[in-house]
mmCIF file of C-alpha atoms in Angstrom:
data_model
loop_
_atom_site.group_PDB
_atom_site.id
_atom_site.type_symbol
_atom_site.label_atom_id
_atom_site.label_comp_id
_atom_site.label_asym_id
_atom_site.label_seq_id
_atom_site.Cartn_x
_atom_site.Cartn_y
_atom_site.Cartn_z
ATOM 1 C CA MET A 284 -53.890 -44.659 -0.018
ATOM 2 C CA LEU A 285 -55.540 -46.075 -3.154
ATOM 3 C CA ALA A 286 -58.956 -45.097 -1.857
ATOM 4 C CA GLY A 287 -57.708 -41.529 -1.421
ATOM 5 C CA ALA A 288 -56.436 -41.437 -4.992
ATOM 6 C CA CYS A 289 -59.785 -42.698 -6.278
ATOM 7 C CA ASP A 290 -61.604 -40.141 -4.114
ATOM 8 C CA ASP A 291 -59.494 -37.386 -5.672
ATOM 9 C CA LEU A 292 -60.379 -38.610 -9.166
ATOM 10 C CA LEU A 293 -64.079 -38.635 -8.405
ATOM 11 C CA THR A 294 -64.525 -35.346 -6.536
ATOM 12 C CA PRO A 295 -66.272 -32.363 -8.101
ATOM 13 C CA ARG A 296 -63.423 -30.012 -7.162
ATOM 14 C CA THR A 297 -61.123 -31.892 -9.521
ATOM 15 C CA PHE A 298 -63.325 -32.294 -12.588
ATOM 16 C CA GLY A 299 -66.434 -30.222 -12.044
ATOM 17 C CA PRO A 300 -69.920 -31.422 -11.141
ATOM 18 C CA LEU A 301 -70.707 -35.117 -11.024
ATOM 19 C CA ARG A 302 -72.987 -36.568 -13.681
ATOM 20 C CA ASP A 303 -75.204 -39.624 -13.205
ATOM 21 C CA ALA A 304 -74.414 -39.628 -9.484
ATOM 22 C CA SER A 305 -77.462 -41.714 -8.564
ATOM 23 C CA ARG A 306 -76.575 -44.762 -10.669
ATOM 24 C CA SER A 307 -75.691 -48.110 -9.163
ATOM 25 C CA ASN A 308 -72.166 -49.474 -9.444
ATOM 26 C CA GLY A 309 -73.144 -52.967 -10.676
ATOM 27 C CA GLY A 310 -73.463 -51.991 -14.303
ATOM 28 C CA VAL A 311 -70.289 -49.920 -14.207
ATOM 29 C CA LEU A 312 -68.272 -52.842 -12.878
ATOM 30 C CA ALA A 313 -69.699 -55.137 -15.560
ATOM 31 C CA GLU A 314 -68.786 -52.580 -18.250
ATOM 32 C CA ALA A 315 -65.228 -52.256 -16.924
ATOM 33 C CA LEU A 316 -64.793 -56.025 -16.771
ATOM 34 C CA ALA A 317 -66.062 -56.375 -20.354
ATOM 35 C CA ILE A 318 -63.492 -53.832 -21.553
ATOM 36 C CA VAL A 319 -60.589 -55.578 -19.802
ATOM 37 C CA GLN A 320 -61.764 -59.163 -20.454
ATOM 38 C CA PRO A 321 -59.690 -59.658 -23.658
ATOM 39 C CA LEU A 322 -56.482 -58.782 -21.778
ATOM 40 C CA ILE A 323 -57.446 -61.070 -18.891
ATOM 41 C CA MET A 324 -58.082 -63.926 -21.307
ATOM 42 C CA ALA A 325 -54.885 -63.305 -23.285
ATOM 43 C CA ARG A 326 -52.824 -63.553 -20.089
ATOM 44 C CA ARG A 327 -54.781 -66.671 -18.998
ATOM 45 C CA LEU A 328 -55.689 -64.954 -15.739
ATOM 46 C CA ARG A 329 -58.347 -66.177 -13.350
ATOM 47 C CA LEU A 330 -60.913 -63.566 -12.321
ATOM 48 C CA LEU A 331 -62.603 -63.937 -8.942
ATOM 49 C CA GLN A 332 -65.550 -61.661 -8.178
ATOM 50 C CA GLU A 333 -66.627 -61.243 -4.571
ATOM 51 C CA CYS A 334 -69.333 -58.630 -4.981
ATOM 52 C CA HIS A 335 -72.441 -59.300 -2.913
ATOM 53 C CA GLU A 336 -73.882 -55.775 -2.781
ATOM 54 C CA VAL A 337 -72.921 -54.758 -6.278
ATOM 55 C CA ASP A 338 -76.093 -52.736 -6.888
ATOM 56 C CA SER A 339 -75.513 -50.243 -4.084
ATOM 57 C CA PRO A 340 -75.715 -46.633 -5.271
ATOM 58 C CA VAL A 341 -72.438 -44.739 -5.599
ATOM 59 C CA ALA A 342 -72.044 -40.958 -5.485
ATOM 60 C CA ALA A 343 -69.738 -40.755 -8.494
ATOM 61 C CA ASP A 344 -69.806 -39.884 -12.144
ATOM 62 C CA ARG A 345 -70.530 -43.094 -14.065
ATOM 63 C CA LEU A 346 -67.926 -42.467 -16.784
ATOM 64 C CA ARG A 347 -65.211 -41.506 -14.322
ATOM 65 C CA LEU A 348 -65.949 -44.481 -12.092
ATOM 66 C CA ARG A 349 -65.743 -46.807 -15.101
ATOM 67 C CA GLN A 350 -62.435 -45.181 -16.088
ATOM 68 C CA VAL A 351 -61.007 -45.773 -12.606
ATOM 69 C CA LEU A 352 -62.174 -49.408 -12.602
ATOM 70 C CA VAL A 353 -60.808 -50.074 -16.106
ATOM 71 C CA ASN A 354 -57.469 -48.579 -15.074
ATOM 72 C CA LEU A 355 -57.252 -50.690 -11.902
ATOM 73 C CA LEU A 356 -58.287 -53.880 -13.699
ATOM 74 C CA SER A 357 -55.921 -53.228 -16.626
ATOM 75 C CA ASN A 358 -53.016 -52.705 -14.260
ATOM 76 C CA ALA A 359 -53.931 -55.868 -12.360
ATOM 77 C CA ALA A 360 -53.864 -57.794 -15.649
ATOM 78 C CA LYS A 361 -50.729 -56.157 -17.093
ATOM 79 C CA TYR A 362 -48.596 -56.495 -13.972
ATOM 80 C CA ASN A 363 -49.794 -59.967 -12.988
ATOM 81 C CA ARG A 364 -47.979 -63.147 -13.892
ATOM 82 C CA ASP A 365 -49.376 -65.308 -16.707
ATOM 83 C CA GLY A 366 -51.969 -67.638 -15.228
ATOM 84 C CA GLY A 367 -52.311 -65.493 -12.088
ATOM 85 C CA THR A 368 -55.462 -64.375 -10.304
ATOM 86 C CA ILE A 369 -57.291 -61.060 -10.097
ATOM 87 C CA THR A 370 -59.764 -60.702 -7.236
ATOM 88 C CA VAL A 371 -62.471 -58.029 -7.387
ATOM 89 C CA ARG A 372 -64.067 -57.507 -3.989
ATOM 90 C CA CYS A 373 -66.947 -55.087 -3.426
ATOM 91 C CA THR A 374 -68.006 -54.032 0.034
ATOM 92 C CA ARG A 375 -70.370 -51.392 1.268
ATOM 93 C CA GLN A 376 -69.244 -48.801 3.780
ATOM 94 C CA ASP A 377 -71.860 -46.616 5.390
ATOM 95 C CA GLU A 378 -70.809 -43.088 6.297
#
């Protein structure tokens, strides 16, 4: 269900043509984590990253993908208990 919501946010029919569609997702994830890091630290949360293929290309607009990741990470931090854990897991799915 969440994947479907993210797909809807990233499709051209919703927001127009994709920009920067050939970029890798590794830098976008790092940017999103940097934005949310102060909240994670303030809540004394533990962040686990399980991303082995983080540099795989993603067919998505870089800014929109970062926005989705920041939103998901912010919600994970806001609605977690103090001292809890956030796990970020990246996997590759071939079509």
